[in-house]
PDB file of C-alpha atoms in Angstrom:
ATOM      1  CA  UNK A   1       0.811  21.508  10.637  1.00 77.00           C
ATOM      2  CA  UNK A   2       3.903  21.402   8.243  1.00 83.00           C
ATOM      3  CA  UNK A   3       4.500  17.572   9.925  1.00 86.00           C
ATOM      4  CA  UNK A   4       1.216  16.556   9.177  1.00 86.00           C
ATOM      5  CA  UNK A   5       0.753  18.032   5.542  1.00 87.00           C
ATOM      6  CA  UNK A   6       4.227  16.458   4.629  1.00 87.00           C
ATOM      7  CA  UNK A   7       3.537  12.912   6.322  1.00 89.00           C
ATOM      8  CA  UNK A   8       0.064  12.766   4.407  1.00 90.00           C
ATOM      9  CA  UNK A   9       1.563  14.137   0.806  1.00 91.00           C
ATOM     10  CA  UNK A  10       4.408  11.349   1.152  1.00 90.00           C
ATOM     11  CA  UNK A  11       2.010   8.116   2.419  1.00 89.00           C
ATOM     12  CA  UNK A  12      -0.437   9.096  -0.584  1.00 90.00           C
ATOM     13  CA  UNK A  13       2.482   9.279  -3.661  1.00 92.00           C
ATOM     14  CA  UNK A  14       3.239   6.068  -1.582  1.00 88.00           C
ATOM     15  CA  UNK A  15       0.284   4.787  -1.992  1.00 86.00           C
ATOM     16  CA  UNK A  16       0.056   5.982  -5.778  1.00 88.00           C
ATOM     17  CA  UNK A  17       3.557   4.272  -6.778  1.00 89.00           C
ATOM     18  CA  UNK A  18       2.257   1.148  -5.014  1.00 82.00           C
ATOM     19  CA  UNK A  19      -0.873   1.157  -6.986  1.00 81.00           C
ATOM     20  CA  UNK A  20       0.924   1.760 -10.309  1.00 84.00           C
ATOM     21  CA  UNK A  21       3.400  -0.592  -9.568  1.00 83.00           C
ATOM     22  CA  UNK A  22       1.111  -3.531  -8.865  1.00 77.00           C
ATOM     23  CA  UNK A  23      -1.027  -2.393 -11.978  1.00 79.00           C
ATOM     24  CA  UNK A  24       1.851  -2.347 -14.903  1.00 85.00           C
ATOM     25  CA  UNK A  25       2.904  -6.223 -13.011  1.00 81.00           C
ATOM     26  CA  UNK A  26       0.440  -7.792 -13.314  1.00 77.00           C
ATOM     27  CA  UNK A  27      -1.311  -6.032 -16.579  1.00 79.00           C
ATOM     28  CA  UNK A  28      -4.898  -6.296 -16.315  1.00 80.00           C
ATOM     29  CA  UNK A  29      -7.999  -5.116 -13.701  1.00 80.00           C
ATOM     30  CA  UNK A  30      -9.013  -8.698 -12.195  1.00 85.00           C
ATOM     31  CA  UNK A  31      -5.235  -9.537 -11.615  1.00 82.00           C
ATOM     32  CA  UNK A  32      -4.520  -6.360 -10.359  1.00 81.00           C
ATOM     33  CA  UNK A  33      -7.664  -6.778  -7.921  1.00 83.00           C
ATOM     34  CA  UNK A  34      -6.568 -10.023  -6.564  1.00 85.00           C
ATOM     35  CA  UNK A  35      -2.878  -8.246  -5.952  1.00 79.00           C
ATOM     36  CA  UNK A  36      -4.163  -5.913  -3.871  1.00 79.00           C
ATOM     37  CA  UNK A  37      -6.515  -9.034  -1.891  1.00 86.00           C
ATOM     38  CA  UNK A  38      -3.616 -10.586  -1.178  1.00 85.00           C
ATOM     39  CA  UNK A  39      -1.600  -7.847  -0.328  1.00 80.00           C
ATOM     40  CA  UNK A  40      -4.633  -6.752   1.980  1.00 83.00           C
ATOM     41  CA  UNK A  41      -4.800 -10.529   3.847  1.00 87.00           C
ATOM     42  CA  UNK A  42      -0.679  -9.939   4.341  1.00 84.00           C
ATOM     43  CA  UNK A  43      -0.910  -6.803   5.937  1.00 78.00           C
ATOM     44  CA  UNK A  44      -2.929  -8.661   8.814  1.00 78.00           C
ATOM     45  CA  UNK A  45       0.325 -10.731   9.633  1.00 79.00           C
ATOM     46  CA  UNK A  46       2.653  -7.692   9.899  1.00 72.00           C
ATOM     47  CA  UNK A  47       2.373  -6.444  13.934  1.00 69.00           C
ATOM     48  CA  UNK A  48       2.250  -3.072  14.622  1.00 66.00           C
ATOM     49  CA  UNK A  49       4.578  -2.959  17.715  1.00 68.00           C
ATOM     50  CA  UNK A  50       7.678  -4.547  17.621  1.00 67.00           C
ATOM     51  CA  UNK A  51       8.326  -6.348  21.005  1.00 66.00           C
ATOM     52  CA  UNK A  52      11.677  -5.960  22.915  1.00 66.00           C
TER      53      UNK A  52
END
């Protein structure tokens, strides 16, 4: 339970820094919104296994 508490606390201040991050670059709402589009459409090239 401890595991699973501590992995979901650290992937949502991830997800937090990542948002403010993007925000404060690119300074307003509409940019920001296309930032996260594209960041969205590059996440579908990333695999999820690595194979050996």
């Amino acid at each position: 339970m401890t595991y699973i508490c501590g992995n979901e606390v650290f992937v949502n201040i991830s997800r937090i820094i990542i948002i403010l991050i993007g925000y404060f670059l690119t300074g307003s709402l509409p940019k920001f919104m296309y930032f996260c589009i594209g960041l969205l459409v590059l996440s579908g090239f990333v695999p999820f296994k690595i194979k050996k």
